[in-house]
XYZ file of C-alpha atoms in Angstrom:
472
model
C -40.043 -6.610 12.193
C -36.310 -7.372 11.970
C -33.273 -5.558 13.669
C -30.019 -7.840 12.719
C -29.469 -10.562 10.643
C -26.072 -12.438 11.777
C -24.935 -15.441 10.978
C -27.496 -16.358 8.750
C -30.358 -15.714 12.218
C -32.866 -12.873 12.395
C -33.612 -10.787 15.301
C -36.325 -8.853 15.993
C -36.895 -4.664 17.071
C -38.295 -6.398 20.483
C -35.543 -9.141 20.702
C -33.349 -6.254 20.798
C -35.525 -4.193 23.384
C -35.136 -6.693 25.604
C -31.733 -7.043 25.962
C -30.849 -3.734 25.639
C -33.374 -3.501 29.001
C -31.652 -6.368 30.767
C -27.923 -5.249 30.254
C -29.150 -1.658 30.902
C -30.437 -3.049 34.167
C -27.041 -4.566 34.886
C -25.494 -1.009 34.432
C -27.825 1.289 36.589
C -25.740 0.257 39.735
C -21.936 1.342 37.955
C -21.127 5.245 38.604
C -18.916 4.669 35.802
C -18.710 6.651 32.287
C -16.184 4.525 30.197
C -17.026 1.006 30.002
C -15.468 -1.376 28.086
C -17.201 -3.856 25.385
C -15.616 -7.079 24.112
C -16.855 -6.059 20.037
C -17.859 -9.808 19.354
C -20.395 -9.825 15.553
C -23.872 -10.641 18.173
C -27.133 -9.568 19.466
C -25.483 -8.924 22.926
C -23.003 -6.687 21.511
C -24.950 -4.500 19.571
C -27.443 -4.649 22.435
C -24.624 -3.807 25.137
C -23.562 -0.523 22.951
C -27.529 0.819 22.855
C -27.604 -0.045 26.684
C -24.671 1.956 26.862
C -25.454 4.388 25.332
C -29.272 4.615 27.083
C -27.309 5.213 30.161
C -25.298 8.174 29.310
C -22.106 6.222 29.126
C -19.472 5.682 26.440
C -18.564 2.300 25.105
C -14.335 1.454 24.249
C -14.311 -1.797 22.049
C -11.834 -4.700 22.612
C -11.313 -6.434 20.005
C -11.541 -9.904 20.724
C -9.428 -11.284 17.809
C -6.121 -9.179 18.494
C -3.765 -9.647 21.297
C -4.618 -9.551 25.115
C -1.678 -7.449 25.771
C -2.810 -4.329 23.289
C -6.598 -4.961 24.609
C -5.114 -4.820 28.273
C -3.213 -1.149 26.973
C -6.397 0.163 26.232
C -8.127 -0.553 29.223
C -5.132 0.492 31.235
C -5.201 3.860 29.195
C -9.138 4.544 29.963
C -8.995 3.542 33.526
C -11.424 1.173 32.455
C -12.962 -1.308 34.998
C -15.637 -2.901 33.641
C -16.451 -4.790 30.745
C -18.879 -6.101 29.069
C -18.431 -9.317 27.607
C -20.710 -12.036 25.423
C -17.627 -14.444 24.870
C -18.616 -17.867 26.634
C -15.347 -17.567 28.895
C -13.711 -13.774 28.854
C -9.750 -13.096 28.657
C -10.927 -10.054 31.560
C -9.869 -11.437 34.857
C -8.970 -8.498 36.449
C -12.144 -6.339 36.028
C -15.711 -6.351 36.739
C -16.364 -8.789 34.082
C -20.136 -8.516 33.059
C -21.010 -11.308 30.973
C -24.117 -10.453 28.874
C -24.964 -13.812 27.130
C -25.880 -14.777 30.663
C -27.775 -11.882 31.718
C -31.520 -12.937 32.809
C -33.877 -9.827 34.121
C -37.246 -8.516 33.480
C -38.241 -6.448 30.782
C -40.677 -4.599 32.957
C -38.858 -1.335 32.039
C -38.725 -1.815 28.404
C -39.536 1.285 27.626
C -37.905 3.386 30.185
C -36.475 7.158 29.000
C -32.429 6.966 28.249
C -30.790 8.472 31.229
C -30.170 12.200 30.269
C -26.505 12.345 28.581
C -24.647 16.168 27.732
C -23.712 16.413 24.110
C -20.313 17.111 25.301
C -19.523 13.421 26.654
C -17.916 11.017 24.690
C -20.452 8.114 22.966
C -17.366 5.780 22.078
C -13.730 5.976 22.637
C -11.827 4.109 19.363
C -8.157 3.388 19.778
C -6.160 3.536 16.280
C -2.509 2.651 15.144
C -0.180 5.158 17.469
C 3.736 6.440 16.264
C 5.262 5.428 19.802
C 4.080 1.631 20.120
C 1.027 2.518 21.391
C -2.142 3.148 20.300
C -3.874 5.960 20.130
C -7.605 6.577 21.697
C -9.703 9.141 19.884
C -12.960 10.145 21.497
C -15.984 10.812 20.066
C -18.949 13.285 21.796
C -22.432 12.274 21.254
C -22.480 15.794 19.714
C -20.390 14.498 16.381
C -22.579 11.075 16.230
C -25.769 13.530 15.964
C -24.149 15.946 13.270
C -22.676 12.951 11.310
C -26.167 12.143 11.415
C -27.546 14.675 10.183
C -24.958 14.815 7.615
C -25.632 11.129 6.285
C -29.660 12.416 5.870
C -28.148 15.619 4.213
C -26.922 12.978 1.717
C -30.402 12.764 0.542
C -29.643 9.005 1.860
C -33.535 8.150 3.067
C -33.826 4.570 4.398
C -37.164 2.716 5.943
C -37.965 0.260 7.525
C -37.600 -2.513 4.287
C -34.180 -1.472 4.143
C -31.609 -4.516 3.526
C -28.194 -2.460 5.141
C -24.762 -4.175 5.382
C -22.709 -3.892 8.325
C -19.399 -5.078 7.618
C -16.889 -3.981 9.501
C -15.450 -4.307 13.150
C -16.714 -2.791 15.402
C -13.035 -1.325 16.663
C -12.967 0.850 13.195
C -16.053 3.657 12.968
C -17.221 2.239 9.830
C -19.519 0.482 11.699
C -21.421 2.850 13.199
C -21.795 4.441 9.620
C -23.077 0.956 8.592
C -25.012 0.205 11.543
C -26.478 3.451 13.203
C -28.126 4.773 10.166
C -30.641 1.501 9.519
C -31.491 1.837 12.842
C -32.784 4.592 13.400
C -34.830 4.297 10.155
C -36.720 0.759 11.711
C -33.983 -1.057 9.003
C -32.515 -4.631 9.432
C -28.828 -4.562 9.839
C -27.108 -7.714 8.603
C -23.631 -8.393 9.630
C -20.554 -10.233 7.568
C -19.038 -11.571 11.013
C -15.278 -11.700 12.433
C -12.313 -12.777 10.537
C -12.947 -14.688 6.897
C -13.138 -12.739 3.752
C -15.041 -10.402 4.045
C -15.158 -9.368 0.438
C -16.913 -12.603 0.100
C -18.981 -12.262 2.853
C -20.714 -9.161 1.296
C -21.111 -10.668 -1.914
C -23.100 -13.118 -0.647
C -25.290 -11.227 1.900
C -25.704 -8.718 -1.383
C -27.280 -11.972 -2.871
C -28.811 -14.027 -1.198
C -30.676 -11.122 0.851
C -31.249 -8.800 -1.539
C -29.395 -5.586 0.208
C -30.018 -2.271 -0.440
C -27.542 -0.412 0.895
C -23.993 -1.374 0.924
C -21.359 0.744 2.576
C -17.976 -1.513 1.766
C -14.015 -0.453 1.663
C -13.163 -0.452 -2.205
C -10.853 -3.284 -2.428
C -14.280 -5.448 -1.852
C -15.167 -4.424 -5.428
C -11.739 -5.478 -6.464
C -11.384 -8.826 -5.823
C -15.055 -8.682 -6.770
C -14.429 -7.866 -10.835
C -14.328 -11.486 -12.249
C -17.731 -11.914 -10.534
C -18.993 -8.928 -12.022
C -21.305 -10.427 -15.344
C -22.850 -12.596 -12.007
C -23.487 -9.923 -10.249
C -27.788 -9.326 -9.913
C -28.483 -6.790 -7.793
C -31.443 -4.407 -8.984
C -32.530 -3.668 -5.602
C -29.456 -1.838 -4.457
C -30.139 1.201 -3.908
C -27.504 2.991 -2.234
C -23.663 2.039 -1.869
C -21.248 4.034 -0.728
C -17.246 3.269 -0.563
C -15.055 4.484 2.079
C -11.304 3.416 3.975
C -8.785 3.415 1.015
C -8.659 4.718 -2.342
C -11.437 4.040 -4.379
C -9.782 3.418 -8.079
C -11.632 4.858 -10.590
C -11.898 1.979 -13.545
C -13.033 -0.560 -10.184
C -15.770 2.727 -9.673
C -16.962 2.091 -13.543
C -17.285 -1.241 -13.220
C -19.021 -1.596 -10.200
C -21.487 1.376 -11.637
C -22.239 -0.449 -14.488
C -23.308 -3.893 -12.697
C -25.280 -1.751 -10.091
C -26.505 1.224 -12.018
C -29.947 2.009 -10.246
C -27.787 2.846 -7.391
C -26.527 5.442 -6.302
C -23.004 5.342 -5.520
C -20.713 7.730 -3.421
C -17.223 7.297 -2.766
C -16.980 8.788 1.019
C -14.204 9.776 3.064
C -13.115 10.762 6.861
C -10.885 9.935 9.025
C -11.399 9.071 12.938
C -11.020 12.123 13.968
C -13.852 13.871 12.378
C -16.361 11.101 13.330
C -17.009 8.667 10.408
C -16.752 9.977 7.194
C -17.367 13.712 6.241
C -17.016 14.203 2.570
C -18.738 12.955 -0.681
C -18.559 12.470 -4.268
C -20.962 11.067 -6.212
C -20.023 8.687 -8.732
C -21.331 8.880 -12.138
C -20.398 8.253 -16.182
C -17.766 11.481 -15.900
C -15.568 10.283 -12.536
C -13.795 13.317 -11.975
C -10.352 11.764 -9.843
C -6.814 11.976 -10.373
C -3.766 9.197 -11.323
C -6.698 6.163 -11.275
C -8.501 7.660 -7.856
C -11.869 9.093 -7.847
C -12.085 11.841 -5.795
C -13.009 12.200 -2.273
C -15.985 15.129 -3.032
C -17.205 17.766 -1.278
C -17.873 19.072 2.568
C -20.909 17.086 4.215
C -22.957 18.880 6.580
C -21.196 20.321 9.615
C -17.604 19.938 7.896
C -15.594 22.679 6.541
C -12.424 21.916 5.076
C -9.008 23.724 4.274
C -5.963 23.165 2.118
C -2.838 24.357 3.585
C 0.764 24.850 3.258
C 3.143 24.012 5.501
C 2.700 27.195 8.004
C -0.549 26.639 7.803
C -2.359 28.805 5.983
C -4.699 28.317 3.126
C -3.681 28.039 -0.684
C -5.602 28.158 -4.122
C -7.444 25.938 -5.864
C -4.682 23.171 -7.455
C -2.575 23.695 -5.634
C -1.151 20.384 -3.434
C -0.926 20.890 0.513
C -2.849 18.889 3.611
C -6.586 18.503 3.717
C -7.646 19.744 7.100
C -10.760 20.163 8.153
C -13.045 21.903 11.034
C -16.524 21.459 12.538
C -19.400 19.658 14.427
C -17.988 16.067 13.982
C -14.329 17.049 14.904
C -12.707 15.271 17.915
C -11.700 17.157 21.035
C -8.552 15.597 20.746
C -6.725 12.522 21.641
C -7.300 10.939 24.622
C -4.285 12.349 27.269
C -2.188 12.598 24.922
C -0.888 16.726 24.702
C 1.756 16.357 22.461
C 0.421 14.277 19.744
C -3.261 17.087 20.269
C -0.401 20.226 19.407
C 0.755 18.551 16.458
C -2.496 17.327 14.647
C -4.894 20.301 16.005
C -4.093 23.781 15.123
C -6.415 26.873 15.429
C -7.484 29.366 12.312
C -9.813 31.795 11.744
C -11.028 31.572 15.158
C -11.646 27.640 14.293
C -9.993 24.550 15.375
C -8.703 22.274 12.814
C -6.668 18.507 12.422
C -4.123 18.008 10.284
C -5.199 15.208 8.154
C -1.981 14.183 6.634
C -3.602 13.291 3.351
C -2.544 15.719 0.545
C -4.667 16.849 -2.056
C -5.837 19.915 -3.703
C -9.402 21.374 -5.050
C -10.441 20.503 -8.260
C -12.165 23.428 -10.498
C -15.423 22.359 -10.250
C -14.383 22.558 -5.584
C -14.104 18.768 -5.464
C -11.229 17.354 -3.615
C -8.600 15.307 -5.264
C -6.987 12.728 -3.335
C -3.291 13.096 -4.036
C -1.500 10.282 -1.366
C -0.073 10.233 2.613
C 1.785 12.988 3.661
C 3.497 11.168 6.592
C 4.167 7.603 7.680
C 0.468 6.093 8.038
C -0.609 4.157 5.367
C -4.661 2.508 4.812
C -4.107 -0.957 3.904
C -7.861 -2.569 3.274
C -9.363 -0.003 4.899
C -7.312 -0.148 8.311
C -5.005 3.377 8.544
C -2.365 2.017 9.962
C 0.788 3.627 12.035
C 4.307 2.341 9.824
C 6.482 3.576 13.069
C 3.906 0.982 15.181
C 5.080 -1.779 14.213
C 9.224 -0.784 13.289
C 8.872 -0.066 17.416
C 7.662 -3.766 18.031
C 10.388 -4.869 16.000
C 13.401 -3.182 17.531
C 11.882 -4.434 20.661
C 11.857 -8.049 19.075
C 15.665 -7.193 18.849
C 15.699 -4.820 22.247
C 16.281 -2.304 20.647
C 19.656 -2.473 18.689
C 19.276 -3.551 15.407
C 16.939 -0.965 13.075
C 13.560 -1.898 11.538
C 11.862 -0.044 8.971
C 8.393 -0.378 7.619
C 7.102 -0.163 4.182
C 4.262 -0.910 2.126
C 4.099 -2.182 -1.250
C 1.942 -1.677 -4.457
C -0.734 -0.399 -5.281
C -4.062 -0.625 -3.150
C -6.033 -3.054 -3.045
C -3.293 -5.078 -3.609
C -0.993 -3.014 -1.327
C 0.807 -5.517 1.429
C 3.115 -4.280 4.285
C 7.152 -5.183 4.146
C 9.686 -5.035 7.298
C 12.357 -4.007 6.395
C 15.640 -5.281 9.498
C 19.153 -3.469 9.108
C 20.900 -6.502 9.745
C 22.013 -10.421 8.302
C 19.402 -13.211 7.933
C 19.900 -14.445 11.062
C 16.919 -17.442 11.020
C 14.496 -15.458 13.168
C 12.283 -14.497 10.663
C 9.310 -16.518 12.080
C 10.233 -15.930 15.514
C 9.970 -12.229 14.830
C 6.796 -12.499 13.426
C 5.561 -14.353 15.991
C 6.419 -11.495 18.254
C 4.610 -9.148 16.725
C 1.537 -11.432 16.423
C 1.726 -10.614 20.325
C 1.476 -7.020 20.847
C -0.102 -6.172 17.020
C -3.472 -6.856 15.494
C -3.619 -8.890 12.362
C -3.680 -5.951 9.416
C -0.553 -4.657 10.818
C 1.420 -8.129 10.724
C 4.122 -7.766 7.366
C 3.543 -10.092 4.834
C 7.556 -10.447 4.452
C 10.558 -9.260 5.934
C 14.024 -8.843 4.249
C 17.057 -8.777 5.621
C 19.017 -5.780 4.655
C 22.717 -5.802 5.848
C 23.158 -1.216 5.168
C 19.890 0.686 5.442
C 20.826 3.291 1.973
C 21.058 6.993 3.368
C 19.413 10.014 1.695
C 21.158 13.036 0.796
C 20.907 14.203 4.490
C 21.891 11.596 5.794
C 18.653 10.026 6.776
C 17.390 6.644 6.359
C 15.793 6.055 2.810
C 12.484 4.748 3.753
C 11.911 5.075 -0.604
C 14.930 3.535 -1.687
C 14.067 0.610 1.384
C 10.853 0.615 -0.465
C 12.273 0.136 -3.738
C 14.635 -2.827 -2.965
C 11.958 -5.072 -1.332
C 9.636 -4.708 -3.800
């Protein structure tokens, strides 16, 4: 029975179990709770996740294609000493790095029980874009993960050993867990799209060649597939989920026509509330606003509330900030009390998270997504803090020059533009190369625009909206 199909090679559950066992043996003597994991797309990396969990430990993914300085910052923040790396050669020469691909040993303890663990212990820590120029950590406990799995089952999605499920996300992105964990728990086979490349093309190829029965994709995949909708022949597709960015109603309609036999759901959730936590089942009469599909209603174990600027709940139909509470909610950002105070609050004896998403409730209780409240944007599913890009750009100019990052266009063609408050000095290429040293590829601006002076609003503040209009 196959567990994975990685780069067109199948791996059985027995092969997976063997690698888990061998990696567990290497971890057994390590008295550390947080283990770094280079997030390659191979069997040893997935086996490492399971081995770490079965030892009751927590994994912290480190992207192999992101700048080393960024990854080392994560290592430093968490205090990681041991890193599991399946790469042929490792970038981590000052840590206790275990080359998992080279590990050999017995599999006598193949069926040994997992170590005892506490539901309050962290299962993984993901780092997202941070406003200070440093990525911020979001720890998710085993209890949060269990609550998500129960909520997933509560959607009425019943996977079996016959299912073929898509996994198109990097392991540093929490939607990866929503893609590989439910299938593995059901004994299904996970088909990975790999690192880099055009994910939408690979997703289409896997759907077609391997008759996938379940997909979780970012909406931009469907947008790019629109010219090829007539070529899609996927009668075997049973469940099709979208998450990570706004799903356009017209794209949803086109996809619904292409896979009429499938249940199609638009799901939503920030990393802070474990993968996704609201769901809207898309049928012919689509609920939405400004061409964007509704994000639906609360899943099991999540409670939502829309509040005004005073953090008080508002009536249905009024616009406010979406807040989330429940068993999937993180205990807070990694060692960042200032950020925690800004993002979490108590109401009705419950702890709530301010998502930064502007929403309202429709008359039928569905949540209507209206846009972002702050400077965070989503591009192709990645959540980006614009101020992080600005901080690195200012660093290039020794903080003597102002910089504003804006997202222009509409999903899925949204792109980043960096505005610099100075005359064009011919250093655009050097600036972009500097940004690439500190930021992942999806945070690199598509272009740089030089403005002699930034426009100001009535409050004598930099007019970001006007800058966005100028640089389009």
